[in-house]
mmCIF file of C-alpha atoms in Angstrom:
data_model
loop_
_atom_site.group_PDB
_atom_site.id
_atom_site.type_symbol
_atom_site.label_atom_id
_atom_site.label_comp_id
_atom_site.label_asym_id
_atom_site.label_seq_id
_atom_site.Cartn_x
_atom_site.Cartn_y
_atom_site.Cartn_z
ATOM 1 C CA MET I 1 15.565 -15.965 10.197
ATOM 2 C CA ARG I 2 16.772 -12.530 11.027
ATOM 3 C CA GLY I 3 14.759 -9.286 11.140
ATOM 4 C CA LEU I 4 11.817 -10.797 12.920
ATOM 5 C CA VAL I 5 9.623 -7.994 14.659
ATOM 6 C CA ALA I 6 8.060 -9.227 17.771
ATOM 7 C CA GLY I 7 4.819 -7.200 18.222
ATOM 8 C CA VAL I 8 3.392 -6.352 21.539
ATOM 9 C CA LEU I 9 0.821 -8.955 20.965
ATOM 10 C CA GLY I 10 3.572 -11.672 20.602
ATOM 11 C CA VAL I 11 3.124 -11.802 16.685
ATOM 12 C CA ILE I 12 4.979 -14.844 15.381
ATOM 13 C CA ALA I 13 5.724 -14.641 11.800
ATOM 14 C CA ILE I 14 8.045 -15.729 8.967
ATOM 15 C CA ALA I 15 9.045 -13.509 6.108
ATOM 16 C CA ALA I 16 10.010 -14.583 2.723
ATOM 17 C CA VAL I 17 10.302 -13.099 -0.697
ATOM 18 C CA ALA I 18 9.814 -14.314 -4.264
ATOM 19 C CA GLY I 19 10.630 -12.128 -7.171
ATOM 20 C CA ALA I 20 8.600 -11.787 -10.332
ATOM 21 C CA CYS I 21 11.533 -13.521 -12.267
ATOM 22 C CA GLY I 22 11.683 -16.427 -9.938
ATOM 23 C CA GLY I 23 14.456 -15.180 -7.623
ATOM 24 C CA SER I 24 14.494 -15.005 -3.897
ATOM 25 C CA ALA I 25 16.509 -13.774 -1.073
ATOM 26 C CA LYS I 26 16.872 -13.954 2.778
ATOM 27 C CA ALA I 27 15.586 -11.326 5.184
ATOM 28 C CA THR I 28 18.126 -8.539 5.833
ATOM 29 C CA ASP I 29 19.243 -7.087 9.110
ATOM 30 C CA ASP I 30 16.726 -4.096 8.990
ATOM 31 C CA GLY I 31 13.877 -6.541 8.488
ATOM 32 C CA GLY I 32 13.542 -6.091 4.795
ATOM 33 C CA VAL I 33 13.486 -8.774 2.206
ATOM 34 C CA GLY I 34 14.906 -8.773 -1.305
ATOM 35 C CA PRO I 35 16.742 -7.788 -3.523
ATOM 36 C CA THR I 36 14.903 -9.351 -6.352
ATOM 37 C CA CYS I 37 12.414 -6.812 -8.147
ATOM 38 C CA GLY I 38 9.944 -7.216 -10.930
ATOM 39 C CA SER I 39 8.894 -4.351 -13.283
ATOM 40 C CA PRO I 40 7.149 -1.212 -11.960
ATOM 41 C CA LEU I 41 3.629 -0.244 -12.781
ATOM 42 C CA ALA I 42 3.257 1.700 -16.066
ATOM 43 C CA PRO I 43 4.005 5.417 -15.731
ATOM 44 C CA GLY I 44 1.383 8.024 -16.682
ATOM 45 C CA ALA I 45 0.874 11.411 -18.042
ATOM 46 C CA GLY I 46 -1.944 14.023 -17.862
ATOM 47 C CA GLU I 47 -2.710 16.999 -15.801
ATOM 48 C CA ALA I 48 -2.561 17.825 -12.070
ATOM 49 C CA THR I 49 -4.875 19.755 -10.109
ATOM 50 C CA TYR I 50 -4.957 20.394 -6.329
ATOM 51 C CA TYR I 51 -7.331 20.071 -3.221
ATOM 52 C CA ASP I 52 -7.152 20.614 0.403
ATOM 53 C CA ALA I 53 -6.172 17.176 1.601
ATOM 54 C CA THR I 54 -5.936 15.753 5.113
ATOM 55 C CA GLY I 55 -4.294 12.389 4.198
ATOM 56 C CA ALA I 56 -7.716 10.543 4.429
ATOM 57 C CA GLY I 57 -9.820 9.563 1.507
ATOM 58 C CA ASN I 58 -11.338 6.597 -0.371
ATOM 59 C CA CYS I 59 -8.342 4.440 0.528
ATOM 60 C CA SER I 60 -9.541 4.462 4.203
ATOM 61 C CA PHE I 61 -6.295 5.754 5.752
ATOM 62 C CA ALA I 62 -6.402 7.952 8.783
ATOM 63 C CA PRO I 63 -5.615 11.531 8.460
ATOM 64 C CA SER I 64 -1.804 12.464 8.173
ATOM 65 C CA PRO I 65 -1.418 16.043 9.351
ATOM 66 C CA ASP I 66 2.350 15.643 9.453
ATOM 67 C CA ASP I 67 2.482 14.215 6.071
ATOM 68 C CA LEU I 68 0.386 16.026 3.381
ATOM 69 C CA LEU I 69 2.327 15.161 0.418
ATOM 70 C CA VAL I 70 -0.602 13.002 -0.739
ATOM 71 C CA ALA I 71 -2.747 12.741 -3.756
ATOM 72 C CA ALA I 72 -5.877 11.298 -5.398
ATOM 73 C CA MET I 73 -5.459 9.102 -8.306
ATOM 74 C CA ASN I 74 -7.973 9.321 -11.350
ATOM 75 C CA VAL I 75 -10.597 6.673 -11.108
ATOM 76 C CA ILE I 76 -9.299 4.745 -14.080
ATOM 77 C CA ASP I 77 -5.833 4.016 -12.696
ATOM 78 C CA TYR I 78 -7.288 3.720 -9.276
ATOM 79 C CA GLY I 79 -9.128 0.698 -10.353
ATOM 80 C CA THR I 80 -10.159 -1.367 -7.124
ATOM 81 C CA ALA I 81 -7.872 0.640 -4.798
ATOM 82 C CA ALA I 82 -4.845 -0.638 -6.820
ATOM 83 C CA TRP I 83 -2.613 2.308 -6.095
ATOM 84 C CA CYS I 84 -3.713 2.992 -2.466
ATOM 85 C CA GLY I 85 -0.687 3.386 -0.152
ATOM 86 C CA GLY I 86 1.721 3.502 -3.172
ATOM 87 C CA CYS I 87 3.883 6.407 -4.167
ATOM 88 C CA ILE I 88 4.438 8.219 -7.448
ATOM 89 C CA GLU I 89 7.022 10.801 -8.483
ATOM 90 C CA VAL I 90 5.202 13.791 -10.265
ATOM 91 C CA THR I 91 7.075 16.017 -12.578
ATOM 92 C CA GLY I 92 5.437 19.287 -13.477
ATOM 93 C CA PRO I 93 6.488 22.681 -14.941
ATOM 94 C CA THR I 94 8.767 23.853 -12.135
ATOM 95 C CA GLY I 95 9.595 20.854 -9.912
ATOM 96 C CA VAL I 96 9.153 17.412 -8.868
ATOM 97 C CA VAL I 97 7.428 15.895 -5.878
ATOM 98 C CA THR I 98 6.830 12.363 -4.465
ATOM 99 C CA VAL I 99 3.328 11.785 -3.148
ATOM 100 C CA ARG I 100 1.451 8.818 -1.580
ATOM 101 C CA ILE I 101 -1.858 7.881 -2.991
ATOM 102 C CA VAL I 102 -4.640 8.116 -0.459
ATOM 103 C CA ASP I 103 -7.805 8.830 -2.435
ATOM 104 C CA LYS I 104 -9.398 8.628 -5.939
ATOM 105 C CA CYS I 105 -10.429 11.541 -8.159
ATOM 106 C CA PRO I 106 -13.857 10.631 -9.782
ATOM 107 C CA GLY I 107 -13.828 13.669 -12.223
ATOM 108 C CA CYS I 108 -10.080 13.081 -13.270
ATOM 109 C CA ALA I 109 -9.394 11.761 -16.863
ATOM 110 C CA LYS I 110 -6.975 8.729 -17.075
ATOM 111 C CA GLY I 111 -3.466 9.905 -16.315
ATOM 112 C CA ASP I 112 -4.575 12.839 -14.227
ATOM 113 C CA VAL I 113 -3.775 13.233 -10.497
ATOM 114 C CA ASP I 114 -5.331 15.631 -7.989
ATOM 115 C CA LEU I 115 -2.619 16.658 -5.553
ATOM 116 C CA SER I 116 -2.678 18.052 -2.189
ATOM 117 C CA ARG I 117 -2.061 21.855 -2.131
ATOM 118 C CA GLU I 118 1.317 21.320 -0.446
ATOM 119 C CA ALA I 119 2.495 18.974 -3.212
ATOM 120 C CA PHE I 120 1.133 21.002 -6.042
ATOM 121 C CA GLU I 121 3.113 24.105 -5.054
ATOM 122 C CA LEU I 122 6.056 22.095 -5.375
ATOM 123 C CA ILE I 123 5.642 21.624 -8.925
ATOM 124 C CA SER I 124 3.746 24.670 -10.028
ATOM 125 C CA PRO I 125 2.566 28.062 -8.674
ATOM 126 C CA LEU I 126 -0.979 27.443 -7.013
ATOM 127 C CA SER I 127 -2.257 30.174 -9.404
ATOM 128 C CA ALA I 128 -1.916 27.874 -12.351
ATOM 129 C CA GLY I 129 -4.491 25.707 -11.162
ATOM 130 C CA ARG I 130 -4.085 22.919 -13.642
ATOM 131 C CA VAL I 131 -0.707 21.900 -15.257
ATOM 132 C CA PRO I 132 0.708 19.083 -17.440
ATOM 133 C CA ILE I 133 2.540 16.289 -15.545
ATOM 134 C CA THR I 134 4.223 13.047 -15.927
ATOM 135 C CA TRP I 135 4.408 10.411 -13.277
ATOM 136 C CA ARG I 136 5.980 7.173 -12.304
ATOM 137 C CA GLU I 137 5.945 4.630 -9.461
ATOM 138 C CA VAL I 138 8.664 5.063 -6.865
ATOM 139 C CA ALA I 139 9.162 3.459 -3.425
ATOM 140 C CA CYS I 140 7.485 5.038 -0.456
ATOM 141 C CA ASN I 141 9.803 6.292 2.238
ATOM 142 C CA VAL I 142 8.731 4.120 5.154
ATOM 143 C CA SER I 143 10.325 2.590 8.126
ATOM 144 C CA GLY I 144 9.658 -0.588 10.149
ATOM 145 C CA PRO I 145 7.598 -3.568 8.905
ATOM 146 C CA VAL I 146 4.305 -3.648 6.929
ATOM 147 C CA ALA I 147 1.286 -3.536 9.197
ATOM 148 C CA TYR I 148 -2.208 -5.184 9.045
ATOM 149 C CA GLN I 149 -5.155 -2.846 10.054
ATOM 150 C CA HIS I 150 -8.457 -4.499 11.094
ATOM 151 C CA LYS I 151 -11.570 -2.504 10.153
ATOM 152 C CA ASP I 152 -14.240 -1.443 12.611
ATOM 153 C CA GLY I 153 -17.063 -3.943 12.945
ATOM 154 C CA THR I 154 -14.504 -6.851 12.047
ATOM 155 C CA SER I 155 -15.374 -10.131 13.686
ATOM 156 C CA GLU I 156 -14.800 -13.857 12.930
ATOM 157 C CA PHE I 157 -17.653 -13.730 10.560
ATOM 158 C CA TYR I 158 -16.877 -10.486 8.865
ATOM 159 C CA THR I 159 -13.104 -9.878 8.213
ATOM 160 C CA ALA I 160 -11.792 -6.817 6.693
ATOM 161 C CA ILE I 161 -7.940 -6.421 6.660
ATOM 162 C CA GLN I 162 -5.896 -3.504 5.074
ATOM 163 C CA ILE I 163 -2.145 -3.361 4.541
ATOM 164 C CA ARG I 164 -0.367 -0.272 5.671
ATOM 165 C CA ASN I 165 3.128 0.941 5.817
ATOM 166 C CA HIS I 166 4.265 -0.717 2.502
ATOM 167 C CA ARG I 167 6.881 0.626 0.030
ATOM 168 C CA TYR I 168 5.099 -0.447 -3.290
ATOM 169 C CA PRO I 169 1.410 -0.816 -4.058
ATOM 170 C CA ILE I 170 -0.281 -4.237 -2.884
ATOM 171 C CA ALA I 171 -1.364 -6.535 -5.511
ATOM 172 C CA LYS I 172 -2.791 -9.314 -3.581
ATOM 173 C CA LEU I 173 -3.571 -10.652 0.034
ATOM 174 C CA GLU I 174 -4.034 -14.306 0.528
ATOM 175 C CA SER I 175 -5.036 -16.307 3.760
ATOM 176 C CA ARG I 176 -4.136 -19.985 4.349
ATOM 177 C CA ASP I 177 -7.197 -22.217 4.491
ATOM 178 C CA ALA I 178 -8.014 -25.308 6.657
ATOM 179 C CA ASN I 179 -6.185 -27.410 4.154
ATOM 180 C CA GLY I 180 -3.066 -25.266 4.120
ATOM 181 C CA ALA I 181 -3.625 -23.846 0.756
ATOM 182 C CA TRP I 182 -3.306 -20.034 0.122
ATOM 183 C CA GLU I 183 -6.656 -18.445 -1.034
ATOM 184 C CA ALA I 184 -6.943 -14.903 -2.510
ATOM 185 C CA ILE I 185 -9.007 -12.355 -0.548
ATOM 186 C CA PRO I 186 -11.244 -10.004 -2.736
ATOM 187 C CA ARG I 187 -10.314 -6.365 -2.480
ATOM 188 C CA VAL I 188 -12.908 -3.596 -2.274
ATOM 189 C CA ASP I 189 -12.905 -0.194 -3.525
ATOM 190 C CA TYR I 190 -12.200 1.242 -0.062
ATOM 191 C CA ASN I 191 -8.976 -0.570 0.162
ATOM 192 C CA TYR I 192 -9.773 -3.376 2.469
ATOM 193 C CA PHE I 193 -9.400 -7.077 1.721
ATOM 194 C CA VAL I 194 -12.704 -8.746 2.628
ATOM 195 C CA PRO I 195 -13.335 -12.473 2.209
ATOM 196 C CA ALA I 196 -16.946 -13.539 1.654
ATOM 197 C CA ASP I 197 -17.412 -15.563 4.835
ATOM 198 C CA GLY I 198 -14.775 -14.014 7.412
ATOM 199 C CA LEU I 199 -11.594 -15.669 8.411
ATOM 200 C CA GLY I 200 -12.649 -16.949 11.911
ATOM 201 C CA PRO I 201 -11.286 -15.818 15.247
ATOM 202 C CA GLY I 202 -7.632 -15.845 14.265
ATOM 203 C CA PRO I 203 -4.556 -15.711 14.382
ATOM 204 C CA TYR I 204 -4.376 -15.558 10.530
ATOM 205 C CA ALA I 205 -1.617 -16.747 8.332
ATOM 206 C CA LEU I 206 -1.448 -14.118 5.519
ATOM 207 C CA HIS I 207 0.462 -13.853 2.254
ATOM 208 C CA VAL I 208 1.100 -10.385 0.876
ATOM 209 C CA THR I 209 2.264 -9.825 -2.671
ATOM 210 C CA ASP I 210 3.250 -6.297 -3.807
ATOM 211 C CA THR I 211 3.314 -4.987 -7.516
ATOM 212 C CA ARG I 212 6.927 -5.674 -7.840
ATOM 213 C CA GLY I 213 6.536 -9.383 -7.164
ATOM 214 C CA HIS I 214 7.745 -9.483 -3.571
ATOM 215 C CA VAL I 215 6.016 -11.713 -1.157
ATOM 216 C CA LEU I 216 5.770 -11.353 2.578
ATOM 217 C CA GLU I 217 4.435 -14.312 4.788
ATOM 218 C CA ASP I 218 3.095 -13.711 8.222
ATOM 219 C CA LEU I 219 1.818 -16.874 9.925
ATOM 220 C CA ALA I 220 0.247 -15.615 13.195
ATOM 221 C CA ILE I 221 -1.446 -12.274 12.833
ATOM 222 C CA PRO I 222 -3.919 -11.741 15.680
ATOM 223 C CA PHE I 223 -7.423 -10.711 15.352
ATOM 224 C CA GLY I 224 -8.677 -7.446 16.945
ATOM 225 C CA GLU I 225 -11.283 -4.889 15.834
ATOM 226 C CA LEU I 226 -9.455 -1.671 14.881
ATOM 227 C CA GLU I 227 -6.130 -3.035 15.894
ATOM 228 C CA THR I 228 -2.952 -2.554 13.915
ATOM 229 C CA ASN I 229 -0.581 -5.374 14.031
ATOM 230 C CA PRO I 230 3.014 -5.410 12.631
ATOM 231 C CA GLY I 231 4.132 -7.974 10.220
ATOM 232 C CA ALA I 232 7.516 -9.609 10.105
ATOM 233 C CA ALA I 233 9.312 -7.561 7.574
ATOM 234 C CA GLN I 234 9.459 -4.814 5.039
ATOM 235 C CA ILE I 235 10.104 -4.806 1.093
ATOM 236 C CA PRO I 236 13.371 -3.256 0.192
ATOM 237 C CA VAL I 237 13.769 -0.426 -2.279
ATOM 238 C CA CYS I 238 14.101 -1.752 -5.751
ATOM 239 C CA PRO I 239 17.151 -0.438 -7.881
#
Protein backbone atom coordinates (compact mmCIF):
# COMPACT_ATOMS: atom_id res chain seq x y z
CA MET A 1 0.00 0.00 0.00
CA ARG A 2 1.45 3.31 -1.05
CA GLY A 3 1.67 6.48 1.00
CA LEU A 4 2.87 4.74 4.17
CA VAL A 5 4.68 7.12 6.49
CA ALA A 6 7.61 5.66 8.37
CA GLY A 7 7.83 7.52 11.67
CA VAL A 8 11.07 7.98 13.51
CA LEU A 9 9.93 5.34 15.96
CA GLY A 10 9.35 2.84 13.21
CA VAL A 11 5.60 3.06 13.10
CA ILE A 12 4.15 0.24 11.00
CA ALA A 13 0.64 1.05 9.90
CA ILE A 14 -2.00 0.31 7.32
CA ALA A 15 -4.46 2.93 6.13
CA ALA A 16 -7.89 2.21 4.74
CA VAL A 17 -11.02 4.20 4.13
CA ALA A 18 -14.70 3.42 4.11
CA GLY A 19 -17.17 6.07 3.01
CA ALA A 20 -20.45 6.66 4.79
CA CYS A 21 -22.27 5.34 1.71
CA GLY A 22 -20.29 2.11 1.70
CA GLY A 23 -17.66 3.08 -0.87
CA SER A 24 -13.94 2.69 -0.42
CA ALA A 25 -10.70 3.61 -2.14
CA LYS A 26 -6.98 2.93 -2.06
CA ALA A 27 -4.37 5.19 -0.56
CA THR A 28 -3.09 7.88 -2.89
CA ASP A 29 0.49 8.86 -3.64
CA ASP A 30 0.46 11.75 -1.15
CA GLY A 31 -0.63 9.54 1.75
CA GLY A 32 -4.30 10.45 1.53
CA VAL A 33 -7.26 8.11 1.29
CA GLY A 34 -10.59 8.57 -0.45
CA PRO A 35 -12.40 9.91 -2.47
CA THR A 36 -15.66 8.70 -0.90
CA CYS A 37 -17.22 11.35 1.38
CA GLY A 38 -20.32 11.42 3.56
CA SER A 39 -22.39 14.48 4.38
CA PRO A 40 -20.82 17.39 6.30
CA LEU A 41 -21.95 18.38 9.76
CA ALA A 42 -24.93 20.75 9.84
CA PRO A 43 -24.14 24.43 9.17
CA GLY A 44 -24.85 27.09 11.78
CA ALA A 45 -25.96 30.68 12.18
CA GLY A 46 -25.65 33.06 15.08
CA GLU A 47 -23.38 35.84 16.23
CA ALA A 48 -19.60 36.25 16.33
CA THR A 49 -17.59 37.92 19.05
CA TYR A 50 -13.80 37.94 19.49
CA TYR A 51 -11.14 37.23 22.09
CA ASP A 52 -7.36 37.29 22.42
CA ALA A 53 -6.59 33.75 21.29
CA THR A 54 -3.33 31.81 21.59
CA GLY A 55 -4.41 28.64 19.79
CA ALA A 56 -4.72 26.79 23.09
CA GLY A 57 -8.00 26.17 24.92
CA ASN A 58 -10.40 23.48 26.06
CA CYS A 59 -9.48 21.26 23.10
CA SER A 60 -6.03 20.81 24.71
CA PHE A 61 -4.00 21.83 21.67
CA ALA A 62 -0.68 23.60 22.08
CA PRO A 63 -0.50 27.36 21.45
CA SER A 64 -0.08 28.19 17.76
CA PRO A 65 1.42 31.70 17.54
CA ASP A 66 1.96 31.30 13.78
CA ASP A 67 -1.65 30.28 13.19
CA LEU A 68 -4.17 32.43 15.06
CA LEU A 69 -7.11 31.96 12.72
CA VAL A 70 -8.81 29.97 15.45
CA ALA A 71 -12.10 30.07 17.34
CA ALA A 72 -14.13 28.84 20.29
CA MET A 73 -17.36 27.01 19.49
CA ASN A 74 -20.51 27.61 21.53
CA VAL A 75 -20.93 25.00 24.25
CA ILE A 76 -24.01 23.40 22.65
CA ASP A 77 -22.42 22.70 19.28
CA TYR A 78 -19.11 21.90 21.02
CA GLY A 79 -20.69 18.90 22.74
CA THR A 80 -18.02 16.53 24.04
CA ALA A 81 -15.20 18.10 22.03
CA ALA A 82 -17.03 17.19 18.81
CA TRP A 83 -15.67 20.14 16.80
CA CYS A 84 -12.12 20.17 18.21
CA GLY A 85 -9.52 20.41 15.45
CA GLY A 86 -12.17 20.80 12.76
CA CYS A 87 -12.52 23.90 10.59
CA ILE A 88 -15.44 26.13 9.70
CA GLU A 89 -15.86 28.84 7.11
CA VAL A 90 -17.43 31.90 8.74
CA THR A 91 -19.27 34.53 6.69
CA GLY A 92 -19.76 37.94 8.29
CA PRO A 93 -20.80 41.45 7.25
CA THR A 94 -17.60 42.31 5.37
CA GLY A 95 -15.80 39.05 4.61
CA VAL A 96 -15.24 35.32 4.94
CA VAL A 97 -12.63 33.51 7.04
CA THR A 98 -11.77 29.87 7.76
CA VAL A 99 -10.92 29.08 11.38
CA ARG A 100 -9.88 25.98 13.32
CA ILE A 101 -11.84 25.16 16.49
CA VAL A 102 -9.55 25.04 19.53
CA ASP A 103 -11.81 26.02 22.43
CA LYS A 104 -15.39 26.22 23.67
CA CYS A 105 -17.39 29.32 24.58
CA PRO A 106 -19.59 28.59 27.64
CA GLY A 107 -21.37 31.96 27.40
CA CYS A 108 -22.25 31.66 23.71
CA ALA A 109 -25.71 30.70 22.49
CA LYS A 110 -26.19 27.87 20.00
CA GLY A 111 -24.83 28.92 16.61
CA ASP A 112 -22.49 31.54 18.06
CA VAL A 113 -18.71 31.46 17.53
CA ASP A 114 -16.08 33.37 19.50
CA LEU A 115 -13.38 34.23 16.97
CA SER A 116 -9.79 35.20 17.52
CA ARG A 117 -9.18 38.91 17.10
CA GLU A 118 -7.23 38.12 13.92
CA ALA A 119 -10.16 36.20 12.43
CA PHE A 120 -12.88 38.64 13.48
CA GLU A 121 -11.25 41.59 11.74
CA LEU A 122 -11.42 39.66 8.46
CA ILE A 123 -15.24 39.59 8.62
CA SER A 124 -15.99 42.87 10.39
CA PRO A 125 -14.37 45.93 11.95
CA LEU A 126 -13.31 45.12 15.52
CA SER A 127 -15.31 48.13 16.70
CA ALA A 128 -18.54 46.26 15.91
CA GLY A 129 -17.85 43.84 18.76
CA ARG A 130 -20.68 41.44 17.88
CA VAL A 131 -21.97 40.67 14.39
CA PRO A 132 -24.34 38.19 12.69
CA ILE A 133 -22.68 35.25 10.95
CA THR A 134 -23.33 32.00 9.15
CA TRP A 135 -20.84 29.13 9.15
CA ARG A 136 -20.27 25.73 7.61
CA GLU A 137 -17.81 22.85 7.90
CA VAL A 138 -14.83 22.93 5.52
CA ALA A 139 -11.62 20.94 5.23
CA CYS A 140 -8.68 22.12 7.30
CA ASN A 141 -5.58 23.02 5.31
CA VAL A 142 -3.16 20.43 6.72
CA SER A 143 -0.19 18.54 5.33
CA GLY A 144 1.25 15.17 6.22
CA PRO A 145 -0.59 12.37 8.03
CA VAL A 146 -2.83 12.55 11.07
CA ALA A 147 -0.99 12.34 14.38
CA TYR A 148 -1.58 10.67 17.74
CA GLN A 149 -0.72 12.72 20.83
CA HIS A 150 -0.26 10.98 24.20
CA LYS A 151 -1.22 13.07 27.21
CA ASP A 152 1.09 13.80 30.13
CA GLY A 153 0.69 11.16 32.83
CA THR A 154 -0.17 8.48 30.27
CA SER A 155 0.81 4.95 31.25
CA GLU A 156 -0.26 1.40 30.43
CA PHE A 157 -2.95 1.79 33.11
CA TYR A 158 -4.10 5.31 32.15
CA THR A 159 -4.14 5.95 28.43
CA ALA A 160 -5.21 9.29 26.94
CA ILE A 161 -4.84 9.78 23.18
CA GLN A 162 -5.67 12.84 21.09
CA ILE A 163 -5.93 12.98 17.30
CA ARG A 164 -4.20 15.95 15.70
CA ASN A 165 -3.57 17.31 12.20
CA HIS A 166 -6.84 16.07 10.71
CA ARG A 167 -8.90 17.60 7.90
CA TYR A 168 -12.37 17.01 9.33
CA PRO A 169 -13.69 16.67 12.90
CA ILE A 170 -13.08 13.30 14.52
CA ALA A 171 -16.18 11.24 15.26
CA LYS A 172 -14.71 8.14 16.87
CA LEU A 173 -11.50 6.41 17.98
CA GLU A 174 -11.39 2.66 18.48
CA SER A 175 -8.71 0.27 19.72
CA ARG A 176 -8.38 -3.42 18.94
CA ASP A 177 -8.86 -5.68 21.94
CA ALA A 178 -7.22 -9.01 22.74
CA ASN A 179 -9.86 -10.84 20.70
CA GLY A 180 -9.26 -8.72 17.60
CA ALA A 181 -12.50 -6.73 17.91
CA TRP A 182 -12.61 -2.94 17.58
CA GLU A 183 -13.80 -1.25 20.77
CA ALA A 184 -14.82 2.43 20.94
CA ILE A 185 -12.82 4.63 23.33
CA PRO A 186 -14.83 7.24 25.26
CA ARG A 187 -14.03 10.88 24.52
CA VAL A 188 -13.78 13.50 27.25
CA ASP A 189 -14.59 17.21 27.20
CA TYR A 190 -10.94 18.26 26.87
CA ASN A 191 -10.56 16.31 23.60
CA TYR A 192 -8.73 13.15 24.61
CA PHE A 193 -9.95 9.60 24.16
CA VAL A 194 -9.60 7.86 27.51
CA PRO A 195 -10.45 4.17 27.99
CA ALA A 196 -11.61 3.12 31.46
CA ASP A 197 -8.70 0.76 32.18
CA GLY A 198 -5.89 1.92 29.90
CA LEU A 199 -4.65 0.17 26.77
CA GLY A 200 -1.54 -1.52 28.15
CA PRO A 201 2.08 -0.80 27.18
CA GLY A 202 1.49 -0.61 23.42
CA PRO A 203 2.00 -0.51 20.53
CA TYR A 204 -1.66 0.15 19.81
CA ALA A 205 -3.88 -0.80 16.89
CA LEU A 206 -6.17 2.21 16.35
CA HIS A 207 -9.15 2.93 14.12
CA VAL A 208 -10.04 6.62 13.48
CA THR A 209 -13.37 7.67 11.95
CA ASP A 210 -14.03 11.26 10.94
CA THR A 211 -17.38 12.99 10.58
CA ARG A 212 -17.43 12.46 6.81
CA GLY A 213 -17.28 8.68 7.30
CA HIS A 214 -13.64 8.11 6.35
CA VAL A 215 -11.68 5.53 8.34
CA LEU A 216 -7.95 5.43 9.02
CA GLU A 217 -6.39 2.31 10.49
CA ASP A 218 -2.99 2.36 12.19
CA LEU A 219 -1.86 -0.99 13.51
CA ALA A 220 1.26 -0.18 15.54
CA ILE A 221 1.19 3.25 17.19
CA PRO A 222 3.85 3.19 19.94
CA PHE A 223 3.28 4.36 23.49
CA GLY A 224 5.17 7.31 24.93
CA GLU A 225 4.12 9.97 27.42
CA LEU A 226 3.81 13.37 25.69
CA GLU A 227 4.94 11.83 22.40
CA THR A 228 3.33 12.68 19.06
CA ASN A 229 3.38 9.78 16.61
CA PRO A 230 2.48 10.05 12.92
CA GLY A 231 -0.20 7.86 11.44
CA ALA A 232 -0.11 6.23 8.04
CA ALA A 233 -2.20 8.63 6.00
CA GLN A 234 -4.35 11.73 5.74
CA ILE A 235 -8.00 12.08 4.71
CA PRO A 236 -8.47 13.82 1.34
CA VAL A 237 -10.48 16.95 0.74
CA CYS A 238 -14.11 16.11 -0.01
CA PRO A 239 -15.63 17.68 -3.15
